[in-house]
Coordinates of C-alpha atoms (C1' of nucleotides) in Angstrom, one line a residue:
Chain Y
X3 CA 0.0 0.0 0.0
X4 CA 2.7 2.4 0.9
X5 CA 4.3 1.2 -2.3
X6 CA 1.4 1.8 -4.7
X7 CA 1.0 5.2 -3.0
X8 CA 4.5 6.1 -3.9
X9 CA 3.9 5.0 -7.4
X10 CA 0.8 7.2 -7.7
X11 CA 2.8 10.1 -6.5
X12 CA 5.6 9.5 -9.1
X13 CA 2.9 9.1 -11.8
X14 CA 1.3 12.4 -11.1
X15 CA 2.6 14.9 -13.6
X16 CA 3.3 17.4 -10.9
X17 CA 5.8 15.2 -9.2
X18 CA 7.1 13.1 -12.1
X19 CA 10.8 12.4 -12.7
X20 CA 11.8 13.4 -9.2
X21 CA 14.5 11.4 -7.4
X22 CA 13.3 8.9 -4.9
X23 CA 14.7 10.9 -2.0
X24 CA 12.8 14.0 -3.0
X25 CA 9.6 12.0 -3.5
X26 CA 9.8 10.9 0.0
X27 CA 10.1 14.4 1.3
X28 CA 7.2 15.4 -0.8
X29 CA 5.2 12.5 0.5
X30 CA 6.1 13.4 4.0
X31 CA 4.8 16.9 3.6
X32 CA 1.3 15.7 2.9
X33 CA -1.5 14.3 5.0
X34 CA -4.0 11.8 4.0
X35 CA -7.7 12.4 4.1
X36 CA -10.8 10.3 3.7
X37 CA -13.9 11.5 2.0
X38 CA -17.2 9.5 2.1
X39 CA -19.1 9.3 -1.2
X40 CA -20.9 12.5 -2.2
X41 CA -18.9 14.8 0.1
X42 CA -17.8 18.1 -1.2
X43 CA -14.0 17.8 -0.9
X44 CA -13.6 21.5 -1.6
X45 CA -16.3 24.1 -2.0
X46 CA -16.5 26.8 -4.7
X47 CA -15.9 30.2 -3.0
X48 CA -13.9 28.8 -0.1
X49 CA -10.3 30.1 0.3
X50 CA -8.0 28.0 -1.9
X51 CA -5.7 26.4 0.7
X52 CA -4.8 22.9 -0.5
X53 CA -3.5 20.9 -3.4
X54 CA -4.7 17.4 -3.4
X55 CA -4.1 14.2 -5.3
X56 CA -6.8 11.6 -5.3
X57 CA -5.4 8.2 -4.4
X58 CA -8.4 6.1 -4.8
X59 CA -12.1 6.7 -5.7
X60 CA -13.3 9.1 -8.3
X61 CA -14.4 12.7 -8.0
X62 CA -15.7 15.4 -10.2
X63 CA -14.9 19.1 -10.4
X64 CA -17.9 21.3 -11.0
X65 CA -18.8 24.9 -11.1
X66 CA -22.1 26.6 -10.6
X67 CA -23.1 29.8 -12.4
X68 CA -24.8 32.7 -10.6
X69 CA -28.1 31.5 -12.1
X70 CA -27.7 28.0 -10.6
X71 CA -26.7 26.3 -13.8
X72 CA -24.1 23.7 -13.1
X73 CA -21.3 22.5 -15.3
X74 CA -18.8 19.7 -14.8
X75 CA -15.2 20.8 -15.6
X76 CA -13.6 17.3 -15.4
X77 CA -13.7 13.9 -13.8
X78 CA -10.9 13.1 -11.6
X79 CA -9.6 9.5 -11.3
X80 CA -6.9 8.1 -9.0
X81 CA -3.5 9.7 -9.6
X82 CA -5.0 13.0 -10.7
X83 CA -4.8 16.2 -8.6
X84 CA -6.4 19.5 -8.3
X85 CA -5.9 22.8 -6.4
X86 CA -2.8 24.3 -7.9
X87 CA -4.9 27.4 -7.3
X88 CA -3.6 27.2 -3.8
X89 CA -0.3 28.7 -4.8
X90 CA -2.1 31.9 -5.2
X91 CA -2.3 34.0 -2.1
X92 CA -5.8 35.1 -1.0
X93 CA -7.6 33.3 -3.8
X94 CA -10.8 31.4 -3.6
X95 CA -11.7 28.1 -5.3
X96 CA -13.7 28.9 -8.4
X97 CA -15.1 25.3 -8.5
X98 CA -16.1 22.6 -6.1
X99 CA -14.8 19.0 -6.1
X100 CA -17.2 16.3 -5.1
X101 CA -16.4 12.7 -4.3
X102 CA -18.5 10.4 -6.5
X103 CA -17.4 7.4 -4.4
X104 CA -15.5 7.1 -1.2
X105 CA -12.2 8.8 -1.8
X106 CA -8.7 8.9 -0.3
X107 CA -6.5 11.9 -1.0
X108 CA -3.1 13.3 -0.3
X109 CA -3.3 16.8 0.9
X110 CA -0.7 19.6 0.8
X111 CA -1.1 23.1 2.1
X112 CA -0.6 25.8 -0.4
X113 CA 2.4 27.3 1.4
X114 CA 3.9 23.8 1.8
X115 CA 3.6 23.3 -2.0
X116 CA 5.3 26.6 -2.6
X117 CA 8.1 25.7 -0.3
X118 CA 8.5 22.4 -2.1
X119 CA 8.6 24.2 -5.4
X120 CA 11.3 26.6 -4.1
X121 CA 13.4 23.7 -2.8
X122 CA 12.9 21.5 -5.8
X123 CA 12.4 23.7 -8.8
X124 CA 11.5 20.8 -11.0
X125 CA 8.2 20.7 -9.3
X126 CA 7.4 24.2 -10.4
X127 CA 8.3 23.4 -14.0
X128 CA 6.1 20.3 -13.9
X129 CA 3.3 22.3 -12.4
X130 CA 3.5 24.8 -15.2
X131 CA 3.3 22.0 -17.7
X132 CA 0.2 20.6 -16.1
X133 CA -1.4 24.0 -16.2
X134 CA -0.5 24.6 -19.8
X135 CA -2.0 21.3 -20.8
X136 CA -5.1 22.1 -18.8
X137 CA -5.4 25.5 -20.5
X138 CA -5.2 23.8 -23.9
X139 CA -8.0 21.5 -23.0
X140 CA -10.1 24.4 -21.7
X141 CA -9.6 26.3 -24.9
X142 CA -10.4 23.2 -26.9
X143 CA -13.7 22.9 -25.1
X144 CA -14.5 26.5 -25.6
X145 CA -13.9 26.1 -29.3
X146 CA -16.1 23.0 -29.4
X147 CA -18.9 24.7 -27.6
X148 CA -18.8 27.5 -30.1
X149 CA -18.5 25.5 -33.3
X150 CA -19.7 21.9 -32.8
X151 CA -23.3 20.8 -32.6
X152 CA -24.6 19.0 -29.5
X153 CA -24.2 15.5 -30.9
X154 CA -20.5 15.9 -31.5
X155 CA -19.9 17.5 -28.2
X156 CA -21.5 14.6 -26.4
X157 CA -19.5 12.1 -28.5
X158 CA -16.3 13.9 -27.5
X159 CA -17.3 14.0 -23.9
X160 CA -17.9 10.3 -24.0
X161 CA -14.5 9.7 -25.6
X162 CA -12.8 11.6 -23.0
X163 CA -14.6 9.7 -20.3
X164 CA -13.6 6.5 -22.0
X165 CA -9.9 7.5 -21.7
X166 CA -10.2 8.3 -18.1
X167 CA -12.8 6.0 -16.7
X168 CA -13.3 3.3 -19.3
X169 CA -13.2 -0.4 -18.4
X170 CA -13.2 -3.2 -20.9
X171 CA -16.1 -5.6 -20.5
X172 CA -17.3 -8.3 -22.9
X173 CA -20.2 -6.0 -23.8
X174 CA -17.9 -3.1 -24.7
X175 CA -16.2 -0.3 -22.8
X176 CA -18.1 0.6 -19.7
X177 CA -17.8 4.1 -18.3
X178 CA -17.0 2.9 -14.8
X179 CA -18.8 5.5 -12.7
X180 CA -22.4 6.6 -12.0
X181 CA -23.2 8.8 -14.9
X182 CA -26.7 10.1 -15.3
X183 CA -27.9 11.8 -18.4
X184 CA -27.8 15.0 -16.5
X185 CA -24.1 14.4 -15.5
X186 CA -23.2 13.9 -19.1
X187 CA -25.1 17.0 -20.1
X188 CA -23.3 19.1 -17.5
X189 CA -20.1 17.7 -18.9
X190 CA -21.0 18.4 -22.5
X191 CA -22.5 21.8 -22.2
X192 CA -26.1 20.9 -23.0
X193 CA -29.3 19.7 -21.3
X194 CA -30.3 16.3 -20.1
X195 CA -33.0 16.2 -22.7
X196 CA -30.7 16.6 -25.6
X197 CA -28.3 14.0 -24.1
X198 CA -31.2 11.6 -23.8
X199 CA -32.2 12.0 -27.4
X200 CA -28.7 11.6 -28.7
X201 CA -28.0 8.5 -26.6
X202 CA -31.2 6.9 -27.5
X203 CA -30.5 7.3 -31.2
X204 CA -27.0 5.9 -30.8
X205 CA -28.3 3.0 -28.8
X206 CA -30.7 2.2 -31.7
X207 CA -27.8 2.3 -34.1
X208 CA -25.8 0.0 -31.8
X209 CA -23.1 2.6 -31.0
X210 CA -23.8 2.5 -27.3
X211 CA -25.8 0.6 -24.8
X212 CA -27.5 2.7 -22.1
X213 CA -28.9 1.9 -18.7
X214 CA -29.9 3.8 -15.6
X215 CA -27.0 6.2 -14.9
X216 CA -24.7 4.0 -17.1
X217 CA -23.2 4.1 -20.5
X218 CA -21.4 1.3 -22.4
X219 CA -19.6 2.0 -25.6
X220 CA -20.2 -0.8 -28.1
X221 CA -18.7 0.7 -31.2
X222 CA -15.8 2.9 -30.5
X223 CA -14.9 3.6 -34.1
X224 CA -18.4 4.7 -34.9
X225 CA -18.3 7.0 -31.9
X226 CA -15.0 8.5 -33.1
X227 CA -16.5 9.1 -36.5
X228 CA -19.5 10.9 -35.0
X229 CA -17.2 13.0 -32.9
X230 CA -15.5 14.3 -36.0
X231 CA -17.8 14.4 -39.0
X232 CA -20.4 17.2 -39.0
X233 CA -23.2 14.6 -39.2
X234 CA -23.3 10.9 -39.9
X235 CA -25.6 10.2 -42.7
X236 CA -25.9 6.6 -41.7
X237 CA -27.6 4.7 -44.4
X238 CA -25.0 2.9 -46.5
X239 CA -27.0 3.2 -49.7
X240 CA -26.3 5.0 -53.0
X241 CA -23.5 7.6 -53.1
Chain T
X12 CA 14.7 53.0 -22.6
X13 CA 16.7 50.3 -21.0
X14 CA 15.1 51.5 -17.8
X15 CA 11.5 51.3 -18.9
X16 CA 12.3 47.9 -20.3
X17 CA 13.5 46.7 -16.9
X18 CA 10.4 48.0 -15.4
X19 CA 8.2 46.1 -17.9
X20 CA 10.1 43.0 -17.0
X21 CA 9.6 43.4 -13.3
X22 CA 5.9 44.2 -13.9
X23 CA 5.3 41.0 -15.8
X24 CA 3.8 38.6 -13.4
X25 CA 6.1 35.8 -14.4
X26 CA 9.1 37.8 -13.3
X27 CA 7.7 39.9 -10.5
X28 CA 9.3 40.2 -7.1
X29 CA 12.7 39.0 -8.2
X30 CA 15.9 40.7 -6.9
X31 CA 17.5 43.2 -9.3
X32 CA 20.4 41.0 -9.8
X33 CA 18.2 38.1 -11.0
X34 CA 16.2 40.3 -13.2
X35 CA 19.4 41.3 -15.0
X36 CA 20.2 37.7 -15.6
X37 CA 16.7 37.1 -16.9
X38 CA 17.0 40.0 -19.2
X39 CA 20.3 39.0 -20.5
X40 CA 18.9 35.6 -21.5
X41 CA 16.4 37.1 -23.8
X42 CA 16.8 38.6 -27.3
X43 CA 14.7 41.4 -28.7
X44 CA 12.7 41.0 -31.8
X45 CA 10.8 43.5 -34.0
X46 CA 7.6 42.6 -35.7
X47 CA 5.9 44.8 -38.3
X48 CA 2.2 45.3 -38.1
X49 CA 0.0 42.3 -39.1
X50 CA 2.9 39.8 -38.9
X51 CA 2.2 36.5 -37.3
X52 CA 4.5 36.4 -34.4
X53 CA 3.9 32.8 -33.8
X54 CA 1.9 30.4 -35.9
X55 CA -0.7 27.9 -34.7
X56 CA 0.7 24.4 -35.3
X57 CA 4.4 25.4 -35.2
X58 CA 6.6 23.9 -32.5
X59 CA 6.3 25.9 -29.3
X60 CA 9.8 27.1 -28.8
X61 CA 9.7 30.6 -27.3
X62 CA 8.2 32.6 -24.5
X63 CA 7.8 36.2 -25.3
X64 CA 6.9 39.4 -23.6
X65 CA 5.5 42.3 -25.7
X66 CA 7.4 45.5 -24.9
X67 CA 5.5 47.8 -27.1
X68 CA 2.7 47.6 -29.6
X69 CA -0.4 45.4 -29.2
X70 CA -1.1 41.9 -30.5
X71 CA -3.9 39.4 -30.4
X72 CA -3.9 35.7 -29.7
X73 CA -6.2 33.7 -32.0
X74 CA -7.2 30.2 -32.8
X75 CA -8.7 28.8 -35.9
X76 CA -11.1 25.8 -35.8
X77 CA -10.8 23.0 -38.4
X78 CA -13.7 24.6 -40.2
X79 CA -12.0 27.9 -40.6
X80 CA -13.9 29.6 -37.8
X81 CA -11.6 32.0 -36.0
X82 CA -11.7 33.1 -32.4
X83 CA -9.7 35.6 -30.4
X84 CA -8.5 34.3 -27.1
X85 CA -7.1 37.5 -25.8
X86 CA -5.6 40.9 -26.6
X87 CA -2.0 41.4 -25.5
X88 CA -0.8 44.8 -24.5
X89 CA 2.7 45.9 -23.6
X90 CA 4.0 44.1 -20.5
X91 CA 2.0 40.9 -21.2
X92 CA 3.5 37.7 -22.3
X93 CA 2.6 34.4 -24.0
X94 CA 4.1 31.1 -24.8
X95 CA 4.6 29.3 -21.5
X96 CA 3.6 26.4 -23.7
X97 CA 7.3 26.3 -24.6
X98 CA 8.2 24.7 -21.3
X99 CA 6.5 21.6 -22.7
X100 CA 8.8 19.4 -24.8
X101 CA 7.7 18.5 -28.3
X102 CA 4.5 20.6 -28.1
X103 CA 3.0 22.8 -30.8
X104 CA 1.4 26.2 -30.4
X105 CA -2.4 25.8 -30.3
X106 CA -2.9 29.4 -31.3
X107 CA -1.3 32.1 -33.3
X108 CA -0.3 35.6 -32.2
X109 CA -0.6 38.4 -34.6
X110 CA 0.9 41.9 -34.2
X111 CA -1.9 44.5 -34.6
X112 CA 0.7 47.3 -34.7
X113 CA 4.4 47.2 -35.0
X114 CA 5.7 45.3 -32.0
X115 CA 8.8 44.9 -30.0
X116 CA 9.2 41.7 -27.9
X117 CA 11.6 40.0 -25.5
X118 CA 12.1 36.4 -26.5
X119 CA 13.3 33.5 -24.5
X120 CA 13.8 30.0 -25.7
X121 CA 11.8 27.3 -24.0
X122 CA 14.9 25.6 -22.6
X123 CA 16.3 28.9 -21.4
X124 CA 13.1 29.5 -19.5
X125 CA 13.3 26.1 -17.9
X126 CA 16.9 26.7 -16.9
X127 CA 15.9 30.1 -15.4
X128 CA 13.1 28.4 -13.5
X129 CA 15.5 25.8 -12.1
X130 CA 18.0 28.4 -11.0
X131 CA 15.4 30.8 -9.7
X132 CA 12.4 28.7 -8.4
X133 CA 10.4 31.8 -7.8
X134 CA 9.9 32.1 -11.5
X135 CA 8.3 28.7 -11.6
X136 CA 5.9 29.6 -8.8
X137 CA 5.1 32.8 -10.6
X138 CA 4.5 31.0 -13.8
X139 CA 2.1 28.6 -12.1
X140 CA 0.2 31.6 -10.7
X141 CA -0.1 33.1 -14.1
X142 CA -1.4 29.9 -15.6
X143 CA -3.9 29.4 -12.8
X144 CA -5.3 32.9 -13.4
X145 CA -5.5 32.2 -17.1
X146 CA -7.3 29.0 -16.5
X147 CA -9.8 30.8 -14.3
X148 CA -10.5 33.3 -17.0
X149 CA -10.9 30.5 -19.6
X150 CA -13.4 28.7 -17.4
X151 CA -15.2 32.0 -16.9
X152 CA -15.6 32.5 -20.6
X153 CA -16.7 29.0 -21.1
X154 CA -19.4 29.5 -18.5
X155 CA -20.5 32.8 -20.0
X156 CA -20.7 31.2 -23.5
X157 CA -22.9 28.6 -22.1
X158 CA -25.2 30.7 -20.0
X159 CA -25.2 34.3 -21.1
X160 CA -27.0 35.8 -24.1
X161 CA -25.0 37.5 -26.8
X162 CA -25.6 41.0 -25.6
X163 CA -24.1 40.3 -22.2
X164 CA -21.1 38.6 -23.7
X165 CA -20.3 41.5 -26.0
X166 CA -20.7 43.9 -23.0
X167 CA -18.3 41.8 -21.0
X168 CA -15.8 41.6 -23.8
X169 CA -15.9 45.4 -24.2
X170 CA -15.3 45.8 -20.5
X171 CA -12.3 43.5 -20.6
X172 CA -11.0 45.5 -23.5
X173 CA -11.6 48.7 -21.6
X174 CA -9.4 47.4 -18.8
X175 CA -6.5 46.5 -21.1
X176 CA -6.7 48.9 -24.0
X177 CA -8.9 51.7 -22.8
X178 CA -7.8 55.3 -23.1
X179 CA -9.6 58.3 -21.6
X180 CA -10.7 60.9 -24.1
X181 CA -13.1 63.8 -23.7
X182 CA -15.7 61.7 -25.6
X183 CA -15.4 58.8 -23.3
X184 CA -13.2 55.8 -23.1
X185 CA -11.7 54.9 -26.4
X186 CA -10.7 51.3 -27.1
X187 CA -7.3 52.2 -28.4
X188 CA -6.8 49.7 -31.2
X189 CA -8.3 48.9 -34.5
X190 CA -11.4 46.9 -33.6
X191 CA -13.8 45.8 -36.3
X192 CA -17.2 44.3 -35.6
X193 CA -15.8 41.0 -36.7
X194 CA -12.8 41.3 -34.3
X195 CA -15.3 42.0 -31.5
X196 CA -17.4 39.0 -32.6
X197 CA -14.5 36.7 -32.6
X198 CA -13.6 37.9 -29.1
X199 CA -17.2 37.5 -27.8
X200 CA -18.0 34.2 -29.4
X201 CA -20.6 35.4 -31.8
X202 CA -21.0 36.8 -35.3
X203 CA -20.3 40.2 -36.8
X204 CA -24.0 40.6 -37.5
X205 CA -25.0 40.2 -33.9
X206 CA -22.3 42.5 -32.8
X207 CA -23.4 45.1 -35.3
X208 CA -27.0 45.0 -34.1
X209 CA -26.0 45.1 -30.4
X210 CA -23.6 48.0 -30.9
X211 CA -26.1 49.9 -33.0
X212 CA -28.8 49.6 -30.3
X213 CA -26.3 50.8 -27.6
X214 CA -25.2 53.7 -29.7
X215 CA -28.8 54.8 -30.0
X216 CA -29.1 54.6 -26.3
X217 CA -26.0 56.6 -25.8
X218 CA -24.0 53.8 -24.2
X219 CA -21.3 53.7 -26.8
X220 CA -20.3 55.6 -29.9
X221 CA -19.1 53.6 -32.9
X222 CA -17.1 54.3 -35.9
X223 CA -15.3 52.4 -38.6
X224 CA -13.2 49.8 -36.6
X225 CA -13.6 51.8 -33.5
X226 CA -15.6 51.8 -30.3
X227 CA -15.8 54.5 -27.6
X228 CA -17.6 53.8 -24.3
X229 CA -19.7 56.8 -23.3
X230 CA -21.5 55.4 -20.4
X231 CA -19.4 52.8 -18.5
X232 CA -22.0 52.3 -15.7
X233 CA -24.7 51.5 -18.1
X234 CA -22.4 49.0 -19.9
X235 CA -21.6 47.4 -16.6
X236 CA -25.3 47.1 -15.9
X237 CA -25.9 45.4 -19.2
X238 CA -23.1 43.0 -18.6
X239 CA -24.8 41.7 -15.5
X240 CA -28.5 42.0 -15.7
X241 CA -30.2 39.5 -17.9
X242 CA -31.8 42.2 -20.0
X243 CA -32.2 45.9 -19.6
X244 CA -35.8 46.9 -19.9
X245 CA -34.8 50.5 -20.5
X246 CA -37.9 52.6 -20.4
X247 CA -38.1 54.2 -17.0
X248 CA -41.9 54.1 -16.8
X249 CA -44.3 52.3 -14.6
X250 CA -43.0 49.6 -12.2
Chain A
dC1 C1' -45.8 -4.1 -5.0
dG2 C1' -45.7 0.7 -4.6
dA3 C1' -42.8 4.8 -4.5
dT4 C1' -39.1 7.6 -6.0
dG5 C1' -36.2 9.4 -9.2
dA6 C1' -34.3 8.6 -13.9
dA7 C1' -35.3 8.6 -18.5
dT8 C1' -38.1 9.3 -22.7
dT9 C1' -40.8 11.7 -25.8
dG10 C1' -43.6 15.3 -28.0
dA11 C1' -44.8 20.0 -28.7
dC12 C1' -43.4 24.5 -28.7
dC13 C1' -40.7 28.6 -29.2
dG14 C1' -37.1 31.8 -29.1
dA15 C1' -32.4 33.4 -29.6
dT16 C1' -29.1 33.7 -32.9
dG17 C1' -26.8 32.2 -37.0
dT18 C1' -27.1 32.6 -42.2
dC19 C1' -27.7 34.8 -46.4
dA20 C1' -28.6 38.6 -49.4
dA21 C1' -29.0 43.2 -50.4
dG22 C1' -27.9 47.7 -49.7
dT23 C1' -25.4 51.9 -47.5
dG24 C1' -21.7 54.9 -46.5
dG25 C1' -17.2 56.5 -45.7
dC26 C1' -12.4 56.5 -46.7
dG27 C1' -8.5 56.2 -49.5
dT28 C1' -6.5 56.0 -53.9
dG29 C1' -5.5 57.2 -58.4
dG30 C1' -6.7 59.8 -62.3
Chain S
dC6 C1' -9.8 67.8 -56.3
dC7 C1' -13.1 64.7 -57.6
dA8 C1' -14.8 60.2 -58.6
dC9 C1' -14.6 55.6 -58.2
dG10 C1' -14.2 51.4 -55.8
dC11 C1' -13.3 48.8 -51.9
dC12 C1' -14.5 47.4 -47.5
dA13 C1' -16.7 47.9 -43.2
dC14 C1' -21.0 48.1 -41.7
dT15 C1' -26.1 47.9 -41.5
dT16 C1' -30.5 45.9 -42.0
dG17 C1' -34.2 42.7 -43.1
dA18 C1' -36.0 38.1 -44.0
dC19 C1' -35.6 33.5 -42.9
dA20 C1' -34.2 29.0 -41.0
dT21 C1' -33.0 26.1 -37.4
dC22 C1' -30.8 24.1 -33.5
dG23 C1' -31.5 23.2 -29.3
dG24 C1' -33.5 24.7 -24.9
dT25 C1' -37.9 24.6 -22.1
dC26 C1' -41.9 22.5 -20.3
dA27 C1' -45.2 18.9 -19.5
dA28 C1' -46.7 14.4 -19.6
dT29 C1' -45.6 9.8 -19.4
dT30 C1' -42.9 5.5 -18.9
dC31 C1' -39.5 2.8 -16.8
dA32 C1' -36.6 0.6 -13.5
dT33 C1' -34.7 -0.1 -9.1
dC34 C1' -35.0 -0.3 -4.3
dG35 C1' -37.2 -0.7 -0.1

DNA sequence: CGATGAATTGACCGATGTCAAGTGGCGTGG
DNA sequence: CCACGCCACTTGACATCGGTCAATTCATCG
């Protein structure tokens, strides 16, 4: 257990390619916390004080608009972290993180993280890289929201989820987490109604198989095609 | 000139609160480049090799979608930088930067920047902070695109431009850069037609004054109100 | 077996993008 | 100095995607 934990640490992009010795120091500076399912791990609007890496369990990062509209920024699986915001002084979280299942996390204080960065500059560089990648994803999603129709956005969301949370089964790739139509809608930037329609149509075509709060991808290639092409005219008839 | 340059450096959030001595080293590691108006300073898709700070002149960062649709990510005024992407190895720029006017920039190579970060860890911490702030802005815009109607988005875009590029005149606050309806549309996530309609309506109401590729804000408070409230029912009649 | 919450489905509608036609101002070149 | 033409902008008509609401069905759990 202590072993797999160390592995997770070294895997996380913020702490990757650090010497064993350093990793131990980093590890020693953190405390472990347990969160029961559905807890809010951090709350939007609270002072941003900690950086955390999820060790086991899954969580989601979400944001609520002034009007109550909720969006999901990303799903967080074991090994992923959040809260680099805490290197800012006097800043608040702009999102909440909610445990989907029971979770275990390593927790560093913002100041601790800064001290680590100053002692081991590599960490700072790594952190910049992480943030750059994240910004690229954010811009990607902005562009998609602006230019792609709902069907494609949902397809892309599912593909992303497949990467992070997919699990092979003999029926296809199961998104291994409770995922209601509404969840998927909040993650795709649309409504649960539109998601329902899209998913239904796909399930008729055999692309996915749906259940209560569950999605299984049956035909990954087809889904990829949908994600790209403007619209899939799907009858293979005359050209 | 060498003085004001040093000031700009120290002002930039990536290099702020560094000792004089360090700033000189940082400065020495950069080269200066000139860009004529309308040049592409960096090109989307090219390998991300440099971090740059604009010393004088303005530029804009833009991204084109596969379908040719163009969006403006941000306007860059003197003192602002771009290209932290270059700390990634083997990564390409996901956007272009275009000089709006003739520009002068300080240019660091990606590897140079990494070396600086490893020597002066503060720089890494600062860079993380910059990226965190940027991510927050990106998420903000995503949320706005999803929840706010066009009029409000345009209003917010104008307010942001006012902060960065606004110049007091006796007519009001002039956005001090060539800014066509289309530019504003690409910055607000809409079309030049919608921008045209919105601007026209505002100019009738005396909120702004428009010209060819030019906008002057005449009533900042009013604009702020529009940016927030769902819609401004503007006849002050019966309750 | 009933209740609760998820999902489906249909009808409706509205904001906004698209397209086409027209206007006007500024600069260039005769 | 004037006239022409380009280009930014305006404006109207129209289409449509997708959001909203309401009614119903379904499935899972107690």
